[in-house]
Amino acid sequence: MISALSLGTLAGSDIIIGADYRVVFSSPELQPAAGKLADYISKVTGNRLSVSGDTDPEKAVILQTDGGKIPNGFNIAAKGNSVFITGSSLSQTVRGVYAFLEKFCGINCFTSEITVYSLDEIRIPSDTDYSYAPYFEYTDTDWLSPKNTEYSLFNGLNGSQYRKIPAEYGGTVSYISGFGHTLTNQFCSKDKYFESHPEYFSLNMGRRKANQLCLSNPDVLEIVTEEVFELLRKKHNPEADLQIVSLTQNDNIFFCRCAKCRAIDKKYGSHAGTMLEFVNAIARKVKEAGYDNVVLDTFAYRYTRAVPHGIAPEDNVCVRLCSIECCFSHTLDDPSCKTNVSFMKDLQGWSEICKRLYIWDYCTNYSNFTGIFPDFGTLQKNMQIFYEHNVKGVYEEGNYTMNTCDTEFGELRAYLISKLYQNPYRDLKADRDAFLAAYYGAGGEYVGEFLDIITENAPKKHLGIYQPMTSTLSLSSKQIAECDSLWEKAEEAAEAEAKINVRNSALSWRYWKMKNRASEFSDSAKYEENKAKLTDDINATGIEKWYESTAMTAFFTSVYQMLFFSLYPVINSIVNLIYRV
Ligand SMILES: [Zn+2]
Ligand SMILES: [Zn+2]
């Protein structure tokens, strides 16, 4: 009979990283990553391995960068008694190191505070030859832990919005300008030019206002071009994998309707044509000047979302398509969801003409930051759809104002989104369950059951990002009681920090009940008392904002959201009328 122990012995050719191993870096730039790898290995096995720059391939974990052999990505391979981690670039070798830590050393970084070590031995099967190419070149999201460097390295986040990854660990893909809405705020600044040159700005109903630029004005093109070059002189890093300069419209719909702009709009059948003509002209100059790792970014957002005809972005132009109008209880490819059908048409069109298409997506309720946003059933499919439409980068905008509390499932969302960026086809349920166990301890399984209920009962109609709480879940009284019971069980089962995490996450459920006058909020005599208690509990976590902007804005955006879905054909016609070229 072969016991488990003897099976382990039989697999004698497996590599076991013992005290006699070394970590080797094949070029000096990899020394910091080699040191980091040795640190983590010592936390797993207790052995602090030496780190050296020699080329002796015996009993070593060897880090090397070889752009020639590997097109884009990294490879982890066992050869003889050594392990080779080879990347196509420094950043990819570093990614390879963190994949090695997760895959072979059993280390998972669930939040900036929770890193789980599930092994005490590092064993690499002798036939290991694992290759990985990133699904997306740029990834970012909000919430808390994504701001942490180690968390970002473990979970593959590389955008510059929230984190600083030092150059020796591969750096970030950086927006070296502002992140968005930059044209009137940064490049042809309204503060600098509007008073002396109102003709640089958009014409609406006979008046120039500093809402957007008049993109057909040659002086505007010259000013923005000069500013872009000035920025590049200051911030260009030739060593970076990729740097992005954002040339993006302001956050309003008052694009220029002067005769010249309208004629260009008409020529291309979309305002995006006028925007692209403008950005392309600057992109050609940037390319001519030899900035090979620089890309100019522009939005396909609201009035520029429709795909133009007869023009395509230059190779060094990135288009960021924004899904703000979409529904998140139906997947983007759901043919029964008209607003998503319309978005898919544009996604398809842009994917056909763009070399570099990014997505700005949304995963929270902006009229109720703390409230339940049951989009867990669509996150994975939508990420697959992005990838299958040639999307190269994704920013999942969450609750960017979140302060000290997990609400609403912020840490879970950030983790799942990061994992989907790493591989949209992975077993996300397994990732979710591993997270729940790490974050909520013994309470995790009950929180998981709650998540299943809210996912199954996401609105059959639609779910927008300003959805009133009264239409975010369709739950019977029995289900509401069941959810209450699950949160009670979760709190009872969880211990120490995990109990605090359960209580914090339960705030979202209590918030939903308050807005729906359900459960303890159904007794009108005690409503105010219970609301005050909830408010105190939310405030105690340090949450500073309950919604984007003001209470009035939150109210009106919610009303608009309801009307948008209920009266979609009418509202869509009105919007199209406004956006008409
Ligand atoms: Zn104009
Ligand atoms: Zn829908």
XYZ file of C-alpha atoms and ligand atoms in Angstrom:
583
model
C 0.000 0.000 0.000
C 1.304 3.422 -0.904
C 0.720 5.997 1.810
C 0.429 9.711 1.225
C 3.861 10.094 2.752
C 5.493 7.652 0.375
C 3.711 9.262 -2.581
C 5.441 12.491 -1.579
C 8.754 10.652 -1.508
C 8.095 9.049 -4.886
C 7.673 12.495 -6.394
C 11.297 12.993 -5.493
C 12.055 15.041 -8.557
C 9.769 17.812 -7.355
C 11.744 20.836 -6.268
C 11.458 21.685 -2.606
C 12.872 25.083 -1.744
C 14.989 24.283 1.293
C 17.544 26.210 3.357
C 20.265 25.308 0.841
C 18.559 27.262 -1.956
C 19.437 30.757 -3.143
C 17.530 33.509 -4.903
C 19.461 34.650 -7.950
C 18.955 37.787 -10.010
C 20.388 37.695 -13.518
C 20.561 41.475 -13.906
C 21.056 44.180 -11.245
C 17.639 45.758 -11.895
C 16.038 42.551 -10.533
C 17.854 42.664 -7.197
C 15.007 44.391 -5.263
C 12.477 41.818 -6.539
C 14.863 38.993 -5.600
C 15.164 40.433 -2.090
C 11.386 40.640 -1.814
C 11.032 37.025 -2.948
C 13.552 35.892 -0.300
C 11.602 37.830 2.374
C 8.357 36.061 1.515
C 10.020 32.638 1.258
C 11.397 33.092 4.768
C 7.884 33.834 6.029
C 6.668 30.534 4.553
C 9.543 28.155 5.368
C 11.458 29.990 8.067
C 14.613 29.887 5.898
C 16.214 33.191 4.935
C 17.803 32.395 1.570
C 20.834 34.268 0.314
C 20.295 36.636 -2.604
C 23.036 36.842 -5.187
C 23.774 38.076 -8.659
C 25.850 35.100 -9.881
C 24.842 32.869 -12.759
C 25.219 29.473 -11.059
C 21.966 27.664 -11.939
C 22.180 25.096 -9.130
C 19.521 24.997 -6.407
C 18.231 28.459 -7.055
C 15.137 30.464 -7.822
C 16.385 32.512 -10.738
C 14.829 35.786 -11.850
C 15.528 36.895 -15.377
C 14.122 39.241 -17.977
C 14.155 38.035 -21.533
C 12.113 40.012 -23.987
C 13.349 37.877 -26.857
C 11.939 34.550 -25.662
C 8.677 35.707 -24.156
C 6.556 38.114 -26.174
C 4.544 39.662 -23.341
C 4.170 38.116 -19.913
C 6.161 35.670 -17.840
C 7.041 32.008 -17.486
C 7.701 29.941 -14.355
C 9.576 26.733 -15.129
C 11.332 23.954 -13.211
C 14.624 22.901 -14.758
C 16.924 20.451 -12.975
C 16.910 21.479 -9.334
C 16.169 25.148 -10.023
C 13.172 27.320 -10.778
C 13.310 30.039 -13.438
C 10.995 33.034 -13.340
C 11.392 34.759 -16.698
C 9.553 37.915 -17.748
C 9.361 39.785 -21.021
C 10.213 42.999 -19.140
C 11.086 44.035 -15.605
C 7.413 44.577 -14.723
C 6.483 41.145 -16.090
C 9.292 39.399 -14.176
C 8.007 41.078 -11.001
C 4.498 39.874 -11.851
C 6.006 36.414 -12.259
C 7.497 36.648 -8.753
C 4.114 37.479 -7.218
C 2.378 34.754 -9.235
C 5.019 32.320 -7.904
C 4.270 33.466 -4.353
C 0.541 32.924 -4.820
C 0.640 29.751 -6.882
C 3.524 27.817 -5.335
C 4.062 29.425 -1.926
C 0.377 29.578 -0.917
C 0.350 33.313 -0.157
C -2.851 35.275 -0.798
C -3.149 38.987 -0.191
C -6.883 39.491 0.398
C -6.684 43.042 1.734
C -3.881 45.415 2.681
C -4.282 44.054 6.235
C -4.934 40.366 5.533
C -2.274 38.222 3.886
C -2.826 34.496 4.364
C 0.020 31.954 4.320
C -1.524 28.549 3.706
C 1.651 26.437 3.204
C 4.795 25.777 5.210
C 6.659 24.046 2.398
C 7.388 25.307 -1.118
C 7.183 22.443 -3.575
C 7.376 22.950 -7.327
C 6.387 19.962 -9.469
C 9.217 18.900 -11.766
C 7.120 19.404 -14.906
C 6.205 22.997 -14.047
C 6.153 25.180 -17.136
C 3.566 27.867 -16.495
C 3.189 30.812 -18.854
C 0.971 33.820 -18.420
C 0.236 36.845 -20.581
C -1.777 39.707 -19.047
C -5.359 39.991 -20.253
C -5.215 43.750 -19.762
C -2.235 46.107 -19.919
C -3.865 48.654 -17.592
C -6.008 47.880 -14.536
C -7.336 50.090 -11.761
C -10.154 50.358 -9.268
C -11.142 52.351 -6.179
C -11.909 51.269 -2.596
C -9.294 50.842 0.112
C -6.768 48.045 -0.341
C -6.004 48.843 -3.999
C -4.098 51.865 -2.697
C -1.571 49.504 -1.110
C 1.541 48.578 -3.132
C 1.925 44.954 -1.972
C -1.781 44.299 -2.489
C -1.521 45.774 -5.989
C 1.511 43.653 -6.841
C -0.111 40.456 -5.583
C -3.359 41.172 -7.376
C -2.011 42.716 -10.556
C -3.281 46.309 -10.289
C -0.999 48.684 -12.183
C -2.844 51.957 -12.828
C -1.447 55.139 -11.307
C -4.675 56.577 -9.961
C -4.210 55.289 -6.411
C -0.841 53.639 -6.066
C 2.817 54.261 -6.439
C 4.632 51.105 -7.483
C 8.370 51.874 -7.371
C 10.220 51.558 -10.689
C 12.212 48.554 -9.373
C 8.937 46.662 -9.057
C 7.799 47.592 -12.536
C 6.188 50.985 -11.894
C 2.661 51.891 -12.917
C 0.903 52.628 -16.181
C 0.540 56.312 -15.432
C -1.768 59.079 -16.510
C 0.885 61.775 -16.400
C -1.812 64.400 -16.997
C -4.987 64.491 -14.955
C -7.097 61.329 -15.075
C -10.045 62.795 -16.970
C -11.984 65.966 -17.919
C -8.656 67.613 -18.641
C -9.203 69.771 -21.741
C -10.737 72.861 -20.154
C -9.220 72.246 -16.740
C -5.623 71.574 -17.661
C -4.642 72.013 -21.302
C -6.588 75.035 -22.526
C -7.533 76.232 -19.106
C -10.751 78.201 -18.713
C -9.146 80.224 -15.929
C -6.328 81.280 -18.203
C -8.148 81.847 -21.494
C -11.887 82.270 -21.154
C -11.926 85.952 -20.370
C -9.552 87.006 -23.155
C -10.560 84.349 -25.713
C -14.145 83.152 -25.264
C -13.997 81.881 -28.870
C -11.744 79.039 -27.636
C -14.727 77.613 -25.782
C -18.016 76.021 -26.756
C -20.883 77.893 -28.357
C -24.362 77.043 -27.137
C -27.547 79.008 -27.856
C -25.522 81.906 -29.197
C -23.209 82.198 -26.197
C -19.663 81.047 -25.564
C -19.263 79.341 -22.197
C -16.291 77.624 -20.568
C -18.050 74.243 -20.575
C -16.045 72.555 -23.333
C -13.516 73.609 -25.959
C -14.252 74.687 -29.522
C -12.148 71.924 -31.054
C -12.217 73.311 -34.583
C -10.413 76.492 -33.553
C -6.775 76.180 -34.779
C -5.477 78.304 -31.871
C -6.983 75.796 -29.432
C -5.194 72.958 -31.191
C -1.919 74.872 -30.998
C -2.318 75.699 -27.300
C -3.211 72.132 -26.329
C -0.358 70.744 -28.444
C 2.129 73.065 -26.753
C 0.814 72.148 -23.317
C 1.091 68.437 -24.122
C 4.728 68.883 -25.153
C 5.411 70.971 -22.063
C 3.979 68.154 -19.935
C 6.092 65.570 -21.770
C 9.224 67.644 -21.204
C 8.491 67.573 -17.471
C 7.084 64.104 -16.906
C 8.085 61.774 -19.708
C 9.882 58.643 -18.528
C 11.436 56.703 -21.424
C 11.909 53.697 -19.113
C 8.203 53.320 -18.326
C 6.218 50.575 -20.064
C 3.511 53.058 -20.989
C 2.556 56.646 -20.140
C -0.793 58.219 -20.904
C -1.785 61.828 -21.516
C -5.521 62.328 -21.165
C -7.210 64.806 -23.537
C -10.774 64.478 -22.374
C -14.011 66.412 -22.482
C -15.518 68.006 -19.424
C -18.312 66.320 -17.459
C -21.243 68.061 -19.160
C -23.111 67.805 -22.459
C -22.511 71.335 -23.718
C -20.206 70.526 -26.635
C -19.546 73.247 -29.166
C -22.280 73.920 -31.721
C -20.473 76.530 -33.787
C -20.864 76.133 -37.563
C -17.363 74.765 -38.034
C -17.615 72.133 -35.263
C -21.069 71.098 -36.488
C -19.755 70.620 -40.011
C -17.002 68.286 -38.739
C -19.488 66.466 -36.485
C -21.726 65.948 -39.507
C -18.865 64.690 -41.645
C -18.159 61.879 -39.198
C -21.726 61.302 -37.973
C -20.680 61.708 -34.321
C -19.102 64.319 -32.067
C -16.488 61.675 -31.420
C -15.228 62.398 -34.960
C -14.434 66.018 -34.084
C -12.752 64.931 -30.865
C -10.711 62.268 -32.661
C -9.624 64.613 -35.430
C -8.331 66.976 -32.725
C -6.582 64.299 -30.642
C -5.180 62.509 -33.703
C -3.496 65.724 -34.879
C -1.620 66.002 -31.566
C -0.918 62.258 -31.482
C 0.828 62.426 -34.861
C 3.125 65.170 -33.561
C 3.877 63.227 -30.370
C 4.764 60.195 -32.457
C 6.958 62.228 -34.825
C 8.835 63.577 -31.807
C 9.752 59.998 -30.845
C 7.686 59.508 -27.684
C 7.172 55.827 -28.434
C 5.840 54.816 -25.028
C 3.307 57.656 -24.829
C -0.353 57.307 -25.670
C -2.965 60.072 -25.898
C -6.261 59.205 -24.290
C -9.735 60.493 -25.052
C -13.245 59.581 -23.929
C -16.120 57.903 -25.702
C -18.488 59.269 -23.091
C -22.073 60.479 -23.352
C -22.130 62.696 -26.483
C -18.898 61.194 -27.857
C -19.939 57.581 -27.246
C -21.360 56.929 -30.727
C -18.695 55.532 -33.063
C -17.717 57.982 -35.848
C -17.498 56.969 -39.497
C -14.569 57.711 -41.797
C -12.013 58.288 -39.041
C -10.086 55.982 -36.719
C -7.831 56.716 -33.764
C -4.127 56.903 -34.540
C -2.111 53.948 -33.221
C -0.952 56.020 -30.253
C -4.473 57.105 -29.274
C -6.418 55.284 -26.590
C -10.216 55.584 -26.488
C -11.822 55.156 -23.063
C -15.407 53.986 -23.499
C -17.605 54.776 -20.479
C -20.577 52.629 -19.429
C -22.360 55.244 -17.303
C -25.753 54.671 -18.951
C -25.639 50.878 -18.551
C -27.679 48.475 -16.481
C -25.787 46.214 -14.088
C -28.375 43.598 -13.183
C -28.241 42.338 -16.762
C -25.022 41.402 -18.495
C -23.911 43.737 -21.264
C -24.783 41.149 -23.917
C -28.319 40.576 -22.612
C -30.540 41.194 -25.666
C -33.531 42.028 -23.444
C -31.792 45.027 -21.878
C -32.106 47.885 -24.353
C -29.624 50.246 -22.751
C -26.981 47.500 -22.738
C -27.778 46.568 -26.342
C -27.044 50.166 -27.281
C -23.742 50.098 -25.363
C -22.718 46.795 -26.975
C -23.217 48.316 -30.402
C -20.753 51.069 -29.519
C -18.332 48.642 -27.856
C -18.342 46.542 -31.005
C -17.835 49.580 -33.227
C -14.990 51.047 -31.183
C -13.292 47.659 -30.889
C -13.203 47.506 -34.682
C -11.436 50.830 -35.167
C -9.257 51.127 -32.035
C -5.840 49.687 -31.545
C -6.096 50.601 -27.889
C -9.545 50.594 -26.287
C -10.010 51.030 -22.531
C -13.196 50.865 -20.465
C -14.351 53.139 -17.653
C -16.895 50.974 -15.879
C -18.948 51.453 -12.685
C -19.601 49.173 -9.724
C -21.311 51.147 -7.004
C -24.465 53.152 -6.349
C -23.550 56.835 -6.461
C -26.801 58.024 -4.893
C -26.333 55.549 -2.032
C -22.673 54.731 -1.504
C -23.501 52.573 1.523
C -26.456 50.821 -0.082
C -26.554 47.369 -1.649
C -25.499 47.296 -5.310
C -26.269 43.730 -6.432
C -24.096 43.475 -9.537
C -22.177 40.379 -8.412
C -23.956 38.310 -11.051
C -22.694 40.427 -13.944
C -19.104 41.364 -13.000
C -17.429 38.299 -14.479
C -19.391 38.039 -17.710
C -18.909 41.744 -18.384
C -15.150 41.459 -17.871
C -15.081 38.575 -20.356
C -17.045 40.696 -22.825
C -14.494 43.503 -22.486
C -11.626 41.129 -23.104
C -13.361 39.521 -26.063
C -13.815 42.961 -27.604
C -10.130 43.697 -27.667
C -10.216 45.946 -24.607
C -6.711 46.587 -23.290
C -7.408 48.392 -20.042
C -10.216 48.684 -17.500
C -10.957 51.095 -14.677
C -13.777 49.905 -12.422
C -14.948 53.032 -10.661
C -16.216 52.192 -7.189
C -16.754 54.277 -4.107
C -13.846 56.683 -4.403
C -14.833 58.486 -1.210
C -14.764 55.405 0.970
C -12.834 56.135 4.085
C -12.315 53.616 6.824
C -15.115 51.119 6.345
C -15.640 48.169 4.041
C -19.202 49.155 3.191
C -20.572 48.321 0.601
C -18.526 45.101 0.214
C -15.704 47.369 -0.947
C -12.856 45.050 0.016
C -14.578 42.025 -1.514
C -15.335 43.901 -4.718
C -11.799 45.215 -5.047
C -10.421 41.695 -4.627
C -12.826 40.087 -7.092
C -12.304 42.818 -9.665
C -8.516 42.519 -9.347
C -8.765 38.765 -9.797
C -10.969 39.211 -12.870
C -8.415 41.592 -14.337
C -5.824 38.839 -13.862
C -8.053 36.286 -15.565
C -11.698 36.927 -16.516
C -12.305 33.178 -16.918
C -11.130 32.058 -13.477
C -13.212 30.271 -10.842
C -14.515 33.438 -9.227
C -16.718 31.555 -6.766
C -13.582 29.932 -5.324
C -11.923 33.366 -5.049
C -15.020 34.743 -3.356
C -15.231 31.926 -0.840
C -11.522 32.171 -0.030
C -11.946 35.904 0.558
C -15.030 35.421 2.746
C -13.216 32.900 4.948
C -10.191 35.186 5.311
C -12.162 38.377 5.924
C -15.206 37.241 7.899
C -13.710 34.104 9.492
C -16.365 31.573 10.497
C -18.991 34.176 9.570
C -17.908 33.988 5.921
C -20.238 31.206 4.862
C -23.281 33.158 6.077
C -22.149 36.316 4.308
C -21.736 34.119 1.214
C -25.341 32.931 1.537
C -26.466 36.546 1.855
C -24.528 37.441 -1.289
C -26.221 34.561 -3.120
C -29.644 35.881 -2.103
C -28.991 39.449 -3.214
C -27.422 38.241 -6.457
C -30.391 36.004 -7.259
C -32.792 38.810 -6.373
C -31.116 41.639 -8.225
C -33.831 43.637 -9.985
C -35.473 41.771 -12.857
C -36.067 45.162 -14.452
C -32.806 47.097 -14.419
C -30.113 48.383 -12.089
C -28.414 51.707 -12.708
C -25.663 53.385 -10.761
C -28.086 55.903 -9.225
C -30.837 53.371 -8.498
C -33.120 54.252 -5.562
C -32.764 51.684 -2.763
C -36.464 50.878 -3.133
C -35.774 49.145 -6.437
C -32.367 47.555 -5.952
C -33.634 44.215 -4.615
C -36.874 42.283 -4.962
C -37.139 40.465 -1.632
C -40.150 38.892 0.075
C -40.688 39.347 3.826
C -39.529 35.781 4.286
C -36.285 36.490 2.422
C -35.741 39.679 4.410
C -36.082 37.667 7.624
C -33.679 35.088 6.204
C -31.107 37.794 5.422
C -31.463 39.186 8.967
C -30.844 35.733 10.333
C -27.758 35.231 8.128
C -26.176 38.460 9.379
C -26.946 37.470 12.984
C -25.322 34.075 12.435
C -22.337 35.673 10.732
C -21.772 38.044 13.641
C -22.132 35.266 16.156
C -19.701 32.967 14.341
C -17.039 35.570 13.545
C -14.372 36.490 16.063
C -12.114 39.476 16.719
C -11.406 41.564 13.562
C -13.672 39.331 11.491
C -16.608 40.287 13.733
C -15.903 43.970 13.091
C -15.797 43.247 9.355
C -19.178 41.511 9.601
C -20.689 44.455 11.484
C -19.304 46.961 8.980
C -20.579 45.027 5.976
C -23.978 44.570 7.632
C -24.377 48.365 7.553
C -25.245 48.100 3.853
C -28.054 45.690 4.612
C -29.326 47.867 7.454
C -29.174 50.880 5.125
C -31.246 48.997 2.530
C -33.807 48.084 5.199
C -33.984 51.666 6.416
C -34.657 52.949 2.881
C -37.275 50.234 2.360
C -38.823 50.511 5.820
C -38.282 46.793 6.240
C -37.704 44.585 9.275
C -36.858 46.740 12.349
C -37.570 49.846 10.234
C -41.164 48.748 9.496
C -42.411 49.897 12.888
C -43.008 53.598 12.291
C -42.963 54.317 16.024
C -39.366 53.112 16.203
C -38.235 54.211 12.751
C -36.477 57.409 13.839
C -34.778 55.691 16.746
C -33.471 52.879 14.528
C -32.411 55.335 11.859
C -30.474 57.374 14.426
C -28.727 54.229 15.623
C -27.789 53.245 12.078
C -26.559 56.779 11.385
C -24.393 56.665 14.513
C -22.981 53.282 13.499
C -22.204 54.478 9.977
C -20.598 57.666 11.270
C -18.557 55.682 13.794
C -16.820 53.817 10.959
C -15.519 57.082 9.544
C -17.673 57.063 6.438
C -17.924 60.695 5.472
C -20.151 60.642 2.441
C -23.372 58.759 1.857
C -23.699 59.801 -1.796
C -21.885 61.641 -4.542
C -22.212 65.433 -4.420
C -25.216 66.613 -2.355
C -28.422 65.082 -0.962
C -30.359 67.058 -3.558
C -28.204 65.678 -6.396
C -28.582 62.141 -5.024
C -32.362 62.587 -5.001
C -32.565 63.924 -8.553
C -30.135 61.387 -9.998
C -32.250 58.618 -8.411
C -35.430 60.028 -9.943
C -33.701 60.349 -13.307
C -32.440 56.780 -13.032
C -35.963 55.457 -12.467
C -37.345 57.454 -15.377
C -34.406 56.465 -17.576
C -35.227 52.775 -17.372
C -39.026 53.050 -17.194
C -39.274 55.498 -20.057
C -36.156 54.363 -21.888
C -37.408 54.795 -25.488
C -38.680 58.340 -24.779
C -35.679 59.464 -22.727
C -33.290 57.885 -25.187
C -34.936 59.790 -28.034
C -34.586 63.051 -26.118
C -30.933 62.308 -25.318
C -30.283 61.413 -28.949
C -31.928 64.657 -29.979
C -29.537 66.587 -27.731
C -26.543 64.593 -29.011
C -27.683 64.788 -32.647
C -25.107 65.988 -35.147
Zn -16.700 75.098 -32.269
Zn -31.123 45.848 -17.733
